[in-house]
Coordinates of C-alpha atoms and ligand atoms in Angstrom, one line a residue:
X1 CA 0.0 0.0 0.0
X2 CA 2.9 2.2 0.9
X3 CA 4.4 1.7 -2.6
X4 CA 1.2 2.2 -4.5
X5 CA 0.4 5.4 -2.5
X6 CA 3.9 6.8 -3.4
X7 CA 3.4 6.0 -7.1
X8 CA 0.4 8.3 -7.0
X9 CA 2.2 10.8 -5.1
X10 CA 0.5 10.2 -1.6
X11 CA 2.4 10.0 1.6
X12 CA 1.4 7.2 4.1
X13 CA 1.5 7.3 7.8
X14 CA 1.5 4.2 10.1
X15 CA -1.3 5.0 12.6
X16 CA -1.6 1.5 14.1
X17 CA -2.2 1.6 17.6
X18 CA 0.8 0.3 19.6
X19 CA 0.0 -0.7 23.1
X20 CA 3.5 -0.8 24.3
X21 CA 3.7 3.1 23.7
X22 CA 1.2 3.8 26.3
X23 CA 2.5 1.4 28.9
X24 CA 5.5 2.1 31.2
X25 CA 8.9 1.0 30.1
X26 CA 11.4 0.1 32.8
X27 CA 14.9 0.5 33.5
X28 CA 16.3 -3.1 33.3
X29 CA 19.3 -2.2 35.4
X30 CA 17.2 -0.9 38.2
X31 CA 15.8 -4.1 39.7
X32 CA 15.3 -5.7 43.1
X33 CA 14.8 -9.1 44.4
X34 CA 11.3 -10.1 44.6
X35 CA 9.3 -12.8 46.3
X36 CA 8.8 -16.0 44.5
X37 CA 5.2 -16.7 43.4
X38 CA 4.2 -20.3 44.2
X39 CA 1.5 -22.5 42.8
X40 CA 0.6 -25.8 44.6
X41 CA -0.1 -28.8 42.4
X42 CA -0.4 -32.5 43.0
X43 CA -2.8 -35.4 43.0
X44 CA -6.2 -35.1 44.5
X45 CA -6.4 -35.7 48.3
X46 CA -2.6 -35.4 48.7
X47 CA -3.1 -32.3 50.7
X48 CA -2.9 -29.2 48.5
X49 CA -5.7 -27.4 50.0
X50 CA -4.7 -28.5 53.5
X51 CA -1.2 -27.2 53.0
X52 CA -2.5 -23.8 51.6
X53 CA -5.0 -23.5 54.4
X54 CA -2.3 -24.3 57.1
X55 CA 0.0 -21.7 55.7
X56 CA -2.7 -19.1 55.4
X57 CA -4.0 -19.5 58.8
X58 CA -0.8 -20.1 60.6
X59 CA 1.3 -17.4 58.9
X60 CA -0.6 -14.7 57.1
X61 CA -2.8 -13.6 59.8
X62 CA -0.2 -13.6 62.5
X63 CA -0.9 -10.5 64.4
X64 CA -4.2 -9.8 62.7
X65 CA -7.3 -10.6 64.6
X66 CA -9.4 -13.3 63.0
X67 CA -7.2 -13.5 60.0
X68 CA -8.5 -14.3 56.5
X69 CA -11.7 -16.1 56.7
X70 CA -12.9 -15.2 53.2
X71 CA -11.6 -16.7 50.0
X72 CA -8.4 -15.1 48.7
X73 CA -6.9 -15.7 45.3
X74 CA -3.3 -15.2 46.6
X75 CA -1.4 -14.3 49.7
X76 CA 2.0 -13.4 50.8
X77 CA 3.9 -14.9 53.8
X78 CA 7.0 -13.7 55.7
X79 CA 9.8 -16.0 56.6
X80 CA 13.1 -15.3 58.1
X81 CA 14.6 -15.9 54.7
X82 CA 12.3 -13.6 52.8
X83 CA 8.7 -13.4 51.6
X84 CA 6.7 -15.9 49.5
X85 CA 3.6 -15.4 47.6
X86 CA 1.1 -18.2 47.2
X87 CA -1.6 -18.5 44.4
X88 CA -4.4 -19.9 46.5
X89 CA -6.1 -22.0 43.8
X90 CA -4.7 -25.5 44.0
X91 CA -4.8 -27.6 40.9
X92 CA -3.9 -27.8 37.3
X93 CA -6.9 -26.2 35.7
X94 CA -6.0 -22.7 37.2
X95 CA -2.4 -23.2 36.0
X96 CA -3.4 -24.2 32.5
X97 CA -6.1 -21.5 32.3
X98 CA -3.4 -18.8 33.1
X99 CA -1.1 -20.3 30.6
X100 CA -3.6 -20.5 27.9
X101 CA -4.0 -16.7 28.1
X102 CA -0.2 -16.3 27.8
X103 CA 0.3 -15.4 31.5
X104 CA 3.2 -16.8 33.3
X105 CA 2.9 -15.9 37.0
X106 CA 4.2 -18.9 38.7
X107 CA 7.9 -19.0 39.5
X108 CA 7.8 -22.2 41.5
X109 CA 5.6 -25.2 41.6
X110 CA 5.1 -26.9 44.9
X111 CA 4.5 -30.5 44.1
X112 CA 2.5 -32.1 46.9
X113 CA 3.0 -36.0 47.1
X114 CA 1.3 -37.9 50.0
X115 CA 3.9 -40.0 51.7
X116 CA 1.3 -42.7 52.2
X117 CA 0.1 -42.8 48.6
X118 CA 3.1 -41.9 46.4
X119 CA 3.5 -40.7 42.8
X120 CA 0.0 -40.9 41.2
X121 CA -1.2 -40.0 37.5
X122 CA -1.9 -36.4 38.5
X123 CA 1.5 -36.0 40.1
X124 CA 3.1 -37.0 36.9
X125 CA 0.8 -34.6 34.9
X126 CA 1.9 -31.8 37.2
X127 CA 5.6 -32.6 36.7
X128 CA 4.8 -32.4 32.9
X129 CA 3.0 -29.1 33.3
X130 CA 5.8 -27.5 35.2
X131 CA 8.5 -28.8 32.8
X132 CA 6.6 -27.5 29.8
X133 CA 6.4 -24.1 31.3
X134 CA 10.0 -24.3 32.5
X135 CA 9.0 -23.7 36.0
X136 CA 11.2 -25.3 38.7
X137 CA 9.7 -27.8 41.2
X138 CA 10.0 -28.0 45.0
X139 CA 8.6 -31.2 46.2
X140 CA 6.6 -31.3 49.4
X141 CA 6.3 -34.9 50.7
X142 CA 3.1 -34.5 52.8
X143 CA 1.3 -36.5 55.4
X144 CA 4.5 -37.7 57.1
X145 CA 2.6 -37.7 60.5
X146 CA 0.7 -40.8 59.2
X147 CA 2.0 -44.2 60.5
X148 CA 2.0 -45.6 57.0
X149 CA 4.0 -42.7 55.5
X150 CA 7.0 -43.8 53.5
X151 CA 8.9 -40.8 52.2
X152 CA 11.8 -42.9 51.0
X153 CA 9.5 -44.7 48.6
X154 CA 8.1 -41.4 47.3
X155 CA 11.6 -40.0 46.7
X156 CA 12.6 -43.2 44.8
X157 CA 9.7 -43.0 42.5
X158 CA 10.3 -39.2 42.0
X159 CA 13.6 -40.1 40.5
X160 CA 11.9 -42.2 37.8
X161 CA 10.4 -38.8 36.7
X162 CA 13.8 -36.9 36.7
X163 CA 13.2 -35.3 40.1
X164 CA 16.3 -36.1 42.0
X165 CA 16.5 -34.9 45.5
X166 CA 19.5 -32.9 46.8
X167 CA 20.4 -35.7 49.2
X168 CA 20.9 -37.9 46.1
X169 CA 23.1 -35.6 44.3
X170 CA 20.3 -33.9 42.4
X171 CA 19.0 -30.3 42.4
X172 CA 15.4 -30.7 43.6
X173 CA 14.5 -29.5 47.0
X174 CA 12.4 -32.1 48.7
X175 CA 10.8 -31.1 52.0
X176 CA 8.9 -33.5 54.3
X177 CA 5.8 -31.8 55.9
X178 CA 2.6 -32.5 57.6
X179 CA -0.2 -30.1 56.6
X180 CA -2.0 -31.5 59.7
X181 CA 0.6 -30.9 62.4
X182 CA 2.6 -28.3 60.6
X183 CA 5.7 -30.2 60.9
X184 CA 8.2 -29.1 58.2
X185 CA 6.0 -26.3 56.8
X186 CA 8.4 -23.7 58.1
X187 CA 11.2 -25.5 56.4
X188 CA 9.1 -25.5 53.1
X189 CA 8.6 -21.8 53.3
X190 CA 12.2 -21.0 53.9
X191 CA 13.3 -23.3 51.1
X192 CA 10.8 -21.3 48.8
X193 CA 12.1 -18.0 49.9
X194 CA 15.7 -19.1 49.3
X195 CA 14.7 -20.1 45.8
X196 CA 14.1 -16.5 44.9
X197 CA 17.8 -15.8 45.2
X198 CA 18.8 -19.2 43.5
X199 CA 16.5 -18.3 40.6
X200 CA 17.5 -14.6 40.5
X201 CA 14.0 -13.5 40.6
X202 CA 14.3 -9.7 40.0
X203 CA 11.8 -7.1 39.0
X204 CA 11.9 -3.4 38.4
X205 CA 10.4 -1.6 41.4
X206 CA 10.2 2.0 40.1
X207 CA 7.7 3.1 37.4
X208 CA 4.1 2.3 36.7
X209 CA 2.9 -1.1 37.4
X210 CA 2.1 -4.1 35.3
X211 CA 0.8 -7.4 36.4
X212 CA -1.8 -10.1 35.8
X213 CA -5.3 -10.6 36.9
X214 CA -5.6 -13.6 39.1
X215 CA -9.2 -13.4 39.7
X216 CA -12.1 -11.1 39.2
X217 CA -15.7 -11.1 40.7
X218 CA -18.5 -8.8 41.4
X219 CA -19.0 -8.1 45.0
X220 CA -22.5 -6.9 46.1
X221 CA -21.2 -4.0 48.3
X222 CA -18.1 -3.1 46.5
X223 CA -18.6 -3.6 42.8
X224 CA -15.9 -5.2 40.7
X225 CA -13.1 -6.7 42.8
X226 CA -10.2 -7.7 40.8
X227 CA -7.3 -9.6 42.5
X228 CA -4.1 -8.6 40.7
X229 CA -0.6 -9.8 41.1
X230 CA 1.8 -6.9 40.5
X231 CA 4.8 -8.1 38.6
X232 CA 6.7 -5.0 37.7
X233 CA 6.7 -1.4 39.0
X234 CA 4.6 -0.2 41.8
X235 CA 0.7 0.1 41.7
X236 CA -0.6 3.1 43.4
X237 CA -4.0 4.2 44.6
X238 CA -5.2 6.7 42.0
X239 CA -3.4 5.1 39.1
X240 CA -5.4 4.5 35.9
X241 CA -5.3 0.8 35.0
X242 CA -6.4 -1.0 32.1
X243 CA -7.3 -4.8 32.0
X244 CA -8.9 -6.5 29.1
X245 CA -11.4 -4.1 27.7
X246 CA -12.0 -2.2 31.0
X247 CA -10.3 0.7 32.7
X248 CA -10.6 2.6 35.8
X249 CA -9.0 5.0 38.2
X250 CA -8.0 2.7 41.1
X251 CA -10.4 3.8 44.0
X252 CA -8.8 1.5 46.4
X253 CA -6.2 -1.1 47.0
X254 CA -6.5 -3.8 49.5
X255 CA -4.1 -6.4 50.7
X256 CA -5.0 -10.0 51.5
X257 CA -6.4 -9.1 54.9
X258 CA -8.7 -6.5 53.4
X259 CA -6.5 -3.8 54.7
X260 CA -6.1 -0.6 52.6
X261 CA -2.9 -0.1 51.0
X262 CA -1.4 3.0 49.3
X263 CA 0.7 1.1 46.9
X264 CA 2.0 -2.3 46.0
X265 CA 5.3 -3.5 44.5
X266 CA 6.4 -6.7 42.6
X267 CA 5.0 -10.2 43.7
X268 CA 2.3 -8.4 45.8
X269 CA -1.3 -9.7 45.4
X270 CA -3.8 -6.8 45.8
X271 CA -7.4 -6.4 45.3
X272 CA -8.2 -3.5 42.9
X273 CA -11.6 -1.9 43.0
X274 CA -13.4 0.1 40.5
X275 CA -12.9 -1.5 37.2
X276 CA -15.8 -1.1 34.8
X277 CA -16.2 -4.8 34.0
X278 CA -14.9 -8.3 35.0
X279 CA -11.7 -9.3 33.2
X280 CA -10.5 -12.9 33.0
X281 CA -7.9 -14.6 35.1
X282 CA -4.7 -14.4 33.2
X283 CA -5.5 -11.1 31.5
X284 CA -2.6 -8.5 31.9
X285 CA -3.3 -5.4 33.8
X286 CA -1.3 -2.2 33.2
X287 CA -1.1 1.4 34.5
X288 CA -1.3 4.1 31.8
X289 CA -0.7 7.8 32.2
X290 CA -4.2 9.1 31.8
X291 CA -7.9 8.5 31.0
X292 CA -7.3 9.5 27.3
X293 CA -4.7 6.7 26.8
X294 CA -6.9 4.3 28.6
X295 CA -9.9 5.1 26.4
X296 CA -7.9 4.8 23.3
X297 CA -6.4 1.5 24.4
X298 CA -9.7 0.0 25.2
X299 CA -11.4 1.1 22.0
X300 CA -8.5 -0.3 20.0
X301 CA -8.8 -3.6 21.9
X302 CA -12.6 -3.7 21.3
X303 CA -12.2 -2.9 17.6
X304 CA -9.5 -5.6 17.2
X305 CA -11.8 -8.1 18.9
X306 CA -14.8 -7.3 16.8
X307 CA -12.7 -7.6 13.6
X308 CA -11.6 -11.0 14.6
X309 CA -15.0 -12.0 15.5
X310 CA -16.5 -10.8 12.2
X311 CA -13.8 -12.8 10.2
X312 CA -14.7 -16.0 12.0
X313 CA -18.4 -15.6 12.3
X314 CA -20.2 -18.4 10.4
X315 CA -18.9 -21.9 10.4
X316 CA -16.8 -23.5 7.7
X317 CA -18.2 -26.2 5.5
X318 CA -16.3 -28.8 7.5
X319 CA -17.8 -27.4 10.7
X320 CA -21.2 -27.5 9.2
X321 CA -20.9 -31.1 8.3
X322 CA -19.6 -31.9 11.8
X323 CA -22.5 -29.9 13.4
X324 CA -25.0 -32.0 11.4
X325 CA -23.5 -35.3 12.6
X326 CA -22.1 -34.6 16.0
X327 CA -24.4 -34.0 18.9
X328 CA -23.5 -31.2 21.2
X329 CA -23.9 -30.9 24.9
X330 CA -24.5 -27.0 25.6
X331 CA -23.6 -25.7 28.8
X332 CA -24.5 -22.5 30.6
X333 CA -22.0 -22.0 33.4
X334 CA -22.2 -20.0 36.6
X335 CA -19.4 -19.9 39.3
X336 CA -18.5 -18.0 42.3
X337 CA -15.5 -16.4 40.9
X338 CA -14.1 -15.7 37.5
X339 CA -11.1 -18.1 38.1
X340 CA -13.3 -21.1 38.7
X341 CA -15.6 -20.2 35.8
X342 CA -12.8 -20.0 33.5
X343 CA -11.0 -23.1 34.7
X344 CA -14.2 -25.2 34.7
X345 CA -15.1 -23.9 31.2
X346 CA -11.7 -24.9 29.9
X347 CA -11.7 -28.3 31.6
X348 CA -15.1 -28.9 30.2
X349 CA -14.2 -28.1 26.7
X350 CA -11.1 -30.2 27.1
X351 CA -13.4 -33.2 27.3
X352 CA -14.3 -32.6 23.8
X353 CA -10.7 -33.7 22.8
X354 CA -11.4 -37.0 24.3
X355 CA -13.9 -38.0 21.6
X356 CA -15.0 -37.5 18.1
X357 CA -18.6 -38.5 18.6
X358 CA -20.0 -35.7 20.7
X359 CA -19.1 -32.2 21.5
X360 CA -19.4 -30.0 24.4
X361 CA -19.9 -26.2 24.1
X362 CA -20.0 -23.7 26.9
X363 CA -22.4 -21.2 25.5
X364 CA -22.2 -18.7 28.4
X365 CA -20.0 -18.6 31.4
X366 CA -20.6 -16.0 34.1
X367 CA -19.9 -15.1 37.7
X368 CA -22.9 -15.1 40.0
X369 CA -25.9 -17.1 41.3
X370 CA -28.0 -19.1 38.8
X371 CA -31.0 -16.7 38.0
X372 CA -34.1 -16.9 35.8
X373 CA -32.3 -15.2 32.9
X374 CA -29.8 -18.1 32.8
X375 CA -32.7 -20.6 32.8
X376 CA -34.3 -18.8 29.9
X377 CA -31.0 -18.5 28.1
X378 CA -30.4 -22.2 28.7
X379 CA -33.9 -23.1 27.5
X380 CA -33.5 -21.1 24.3
X381 CA -30.2 -22.6 23.6
X382 CA -31.3 -26.2 24.5
X383 CA -28.6 -26.3 27.1
X384 CA -28.0 -27.5 30.6
X385 CA -27.0 -25.3 33.5
X386 CA -23.8 -26.1 35.6
X387 CA -23.4 -24.1 38.8
X388 CA -20.1 -24.2 40.5
X389 CA -20.1 -23.1 44.1
X390 CA -23.3 -21.2 43.6
X391 CA -26.9 -21.6 44.4
X392 CA -30.1 -20.7 42.5
X393 CA -31.6 -17.3 43.1
X394 CA -35.3 -16.2 43.0
X395 CA -37.5 -18.4 40.9
X396 CA -34.6 -20.0 38.9
X397 CA -35.1 -23.4 40.3
X398 CA -38.9 -23.8 39.9
X399 CA -38.7 -22.2 36.4
X400 CA -35.9 -24.6 35.4
X401 CA -38.1 -27.5 36.6
X402 CA -41.3 -26.4 34.8
X403 CA -39.3 -25.5 31.6
X404 CA -37.4 -28.8 31.7
X405 CA -34.1 -27.3 31.9
X406 CA -31.6 -29.6 33.5
X407 CA -29.6 -27.7 36.3
X408 CA -26.7 -29.1 38.4
X409 CA -24.6 -27.7 41.0
X410 CA -21.1 -28.7 42.0
X411 CA -18.5 -28.0 44.7
X412 CA -15.8 -30.0 43.0
X413 CA -14.5 -29.7 39.4
X414 CA -14.2 -33.4 39.0
X415 CA -17.9 -33.9 39.8
X416 CA -18.8 -31.4 37.1
X417 CA -16.6 -33.2 34.6
X418 CA -18.1 -36.6 35.4
X419 CA -21.6 -35.3 35.0
X420 CA -20.7 -33.6 31.7
X421 CA -19.3 -37.0 30.5
X422 CA -22.4 -38.7 31.6
X423 CA -24.7 -36.2 29.8
X424 CA -22.6 -36.5 26.7
X425 CA -22.9 -40.2 26.6
X426 CA -26.6 -39.7 27.0
X427 CA -26.7 -37.8 23.7
X428 CA -25.2 -40.6 21.8
X429 CA -27.3 -43.2 19.9
X430 CA -26.5 -46.7 21.1
X431 CA -24.8 -48.8 18.5
X432 CA -26.3 -52.1 17.7
X433 CA -24.7 -55.5 17.3
X434 CA -26.3 -58.6 15.6
X435 CA -26.7 -61.6 17.9
X436 CA -27.4 -64.7 16.1
X437 CA -30.5 -66.7 17.3
X438 CA -31.2 -69.5 15.0
X439 CA -31.9 -70.9 11.5
X440 CA -35.0 -72.3 9.8
X441 CA -35.3 -74.0 6.5
X442 CA -38.3 -73.4 4.2
X443 CA -40.0 -76.8 3.3
X444 CA -43.2 -75.8 1.6
X445 CA -45.2 -72.6 0.7
X446 CA -48.9 -72.2 1.6
X447 CA -50.8 -69.2 0.2
X448 CA -53.2 -68.2 3.0
X449 CA -55.8 -65.5 2.6
X450 CA -55.0 -62.2 4.4
X451 CA -51.7 -63.5 5.5
X452 CA -50.0 -63.8 2.2
X453 CA -47.6 -66.6 1.4
X454 CA -46.7 -68.7 4.6
X455 CA -43.6 -70.5 4.5
X456 CA -43.7 -73.8 6.2
X457 CA -40.4 -74.2 7.9
X458 CA -38.5 -76.4 10.2
X459 CA -36.1 -74.8 12.8
X460 CA -32.7 -76.3 12.2
X461 CA -30.6 -74.4 14.8
X462 CA -31.3 -72.3 17.8
X463 CA -34.6 -70.7 17.8
X464 CA -36.8 -68.2 15.9
X465 CA -38.5 -65.4 17.9
X466 CA -41.6 -63.5 16.9
X467 CA -39.6 -60.3 17.2
X468 CA -36.4 -61.6 15.5
X469 CA -34.8 -59.8 12.7
X470 CA -34.4 -62.1 9.7
X471 CA -32.4 -62.6 6.6
X472 CA -33.6 -64.8 3.8
X473 CA -30.7 -66.7 2.0
X474 CA -30.7 -68.7 -1.2
X475 CA -27.7 -70.6 -2.0
X476 CA -25.7 -68.4 0.4
X477 CA -26.9 -65.2 -1.1
X478 CA -28.9 -62.7 0.9
X479 CA -32.3 -62.0 -0.8
X480 CA -33.9 -60.0 1.9
X481 CA -33.5 -58.6 5.4
X482 CA -36.4 -57.6 7.5
X483 CA -38.6 -58.6 10.2
X484 CA -41.2 -61.5 10.9
X485 CA -44.8 -60.6 9.9
X486 CA -46.3 -63.7 11.6
X487 CA -45.0 -66.7 13.3
X488 CA -47.4 -69.7 13.9
X489 CA -47.3 -73.3 15.0
X490 CA -50.4 -75.0 13.4
X491 CA -53.0 -72.1 13.7
X492 CA -51.7 -70.5 16.7
X493 CA -49.5 -67.3 17.0
X494 CA -46.5 -68.1 19.0
X495 CA -43.7 -66.2 20.6
X496 CA -40.9 -68.6 19.6
X497 CA -40.2 -71.8 18.0
X498 CA -37.2 -74.0 18.9
X499 CA -34.7 -76.2 17.1
X500 CA -36.4 -79.4 15.6
X501 CA -40.0 -78.0 15.4
X502 CA -41.9 -76.9 12.6
X503 CA -43.7 -73.6 12.1
X504 CA -45.2 -71.1 9.6
X505 CA -43.3 -67.9 9.0
X506 CA -44.4 -64.9 7.1
X507 CA -41.5 -62.6 6.3
X508 CA -42.9 -59.1 6.5
X509 CA -43.1 -57.4 3.1
X510 CA -41.3 -60.2 1.2
X511 CA -43.3 -62.6 -1.0
X512 CA -40.5 -64.1 -2.9
X513 CA -39.7 -67.1 -0.7
X514 CA -39.1 -70.4 -2.3
X515 CA -38.6 -74.0 -1.1
X516 CA -35.2 -74.7 0.2
X517 CA -34.5 -71.0 1.3
X518 CA -32.9 -70.4 4.6
X519 CA -34.2 -68.0 7.2
X520 CA -31.6 -66.7 9.6
X521 CA -32.9 -65.0 12.8
X522 CA -31.0 -62.7 15.0
X523 CA -31.8 -59.9 17.5
X524 CA -30.1 -56.6 17.6
X525 CA -28.1 -56.1 20.9
X526 CA -27.7 -52.4 21.9
X527 CA -24.2 -51.6 22.9
X528 CA -24.2 -48.8 25.6
X529 CA -22.3 -46.0 24.0
X530 CA -19.1 -44.5 25.4
X531 CA -17.2 -41.4 24.7
Ligands
GDP601 P1 -6.3 -32.0 48.0 O1 -7.3 -32.7 47.2 O2 -4.9 -32.2 47.4 O3 -6.6 -30.5 48.1 O4 -6.3 -32.6 49.4 P2 -6.8 -32.1 50.8 O5 -6.1 -30.9 51.4 O6 -8.3 -31.8 50.6 O7 -6.6 -33.2 51.8 C1 -7.2 -34.5 51.5 C2 -7.3 -35.2 52.8 O8 -6.0 -35.5 53.4 C3 -8.1 -34.5 53.9 O9 -9.0 -35.3 54.6 C4 -7.0 -33.8 54.7 O10 -7.5 -33.7 56.1 C5 -6.0 -35.0 54.8 N1 -4.7 -34.4 55.0 C6 -4.1 -33.5 54.2 N2 -2.8 -33.2 54.6 C7 -2.5 -34.1 55.7 C8 -1.4 -34.4 56.6 O11 -0.4 -33.9 56.4 N3 -1.6 -35.4 57.5 C9 -2.8 -36.1 57.5 N4 -2.9 -37.0 58.5 N5 -3.8 -35.9 56.8 C10 -3.7 -34.9 55.9

């Protein structure tokens, strides 16, 4: 375009909006050590939640009356060796959800392995996730208070997955802990704090902040509450921030205990109040100089998104062919916090990769209780409703019942996934398999008024049932397949005739039987569908 314009004597100017121009740039030489940001992973029931709970109640609230009782997305603890920030969403969905939005917030993965259970499939999956994102692992061998704890065995099997403990000449810190008694937890915290130095975790402190949204929700009294992890620079009250397509002047900053802060530096989780909408976990959040830049930035993002959406509106031909054939379970999703909604939506859509036969589509995913609008939306979209850690509000439950909208609520992601699989299987037609029942030979033909031609047969193998499917064969060739119109012994209608007996058979809709033909009988066995 530039060249063509020049041919005609026009000058061109590149007016593309460049986001980096309105964001702060940092002096890379002016950095300071920062706390490591830790995600806890591991197999279900190995104690991730217990460990996070123990650390939060024992350490965070020291000195603060009551401590944190409400849910927090992240918190920071002090140790003699330095600070450590924990992301308080155990599990892999949250980690993957962040990563899928291009956000890398985790510096260290704490891999929890129960000493009485050992390395399990999800342990291995966690190791894989951490390695793929090049995040170092610190192992917490948990439940060492239990009599059947065997941490030696755990360490052995970890070696098979290339996690070699320091005591065996490797580089992976392995700490034995009990989330129940607190034994070793102090050790774990100090190990993590020390890793900040080992890993050379540094960030610029001066300058406007940038960070990542950890969680966002709408609070009844306070409006949009976004938990942000500051990663570079310092976030201050009164700053103008942009996240996703929303911006705001930061009205208030709160720390993990709900205490108002004036500012927050790198690796600090803070609650930001006042954003105009709910961004997604994993979205970046940036401070800009003024409202004008914020508006321009948001407008540009919006336009880009709309352009992208318009390009891919309408399915391709392959998609249309698939849509015709593949049944789809549609889900309206409501959750307590944005993080869970997102994690669950992604985990649900992931199921689609397990099978070609049936799809799952989350048609709406929102934060909040299940209300009547959701039910109507689900009804219109022929979809089911999944609530995660939320209840129904108002008349939602009775309306769902009367409109026949299936509504399920869950407190555990895995339960929701199991239900989704079950519902998806329910959408599949069963497949049928022939099961041989018997054979008969046509000995004579009798034209009978109203019945047509009745074949006088002798059952030579197995049995023939009134409801059997049949195939007529002549010299090994199939002449007809269908069902039986009438099955009689003498003049009586019968249900079945066994090997060695004679009977009269009318093959429904087939008059071409001849002496010597064979009739094979079989039934159709339904095979329960699987994904
Ligand atoms: P998660 O699924 O990994 O989050 O595991 P949870 O934290 O929910 O713990 C699963 C079960 O193990 C719960 O019943 C806990 O009380 C128990 N548990 C967790 N840590 C310990 C521990 O160190 N010692 C003992 N004895 N039990 C533990």
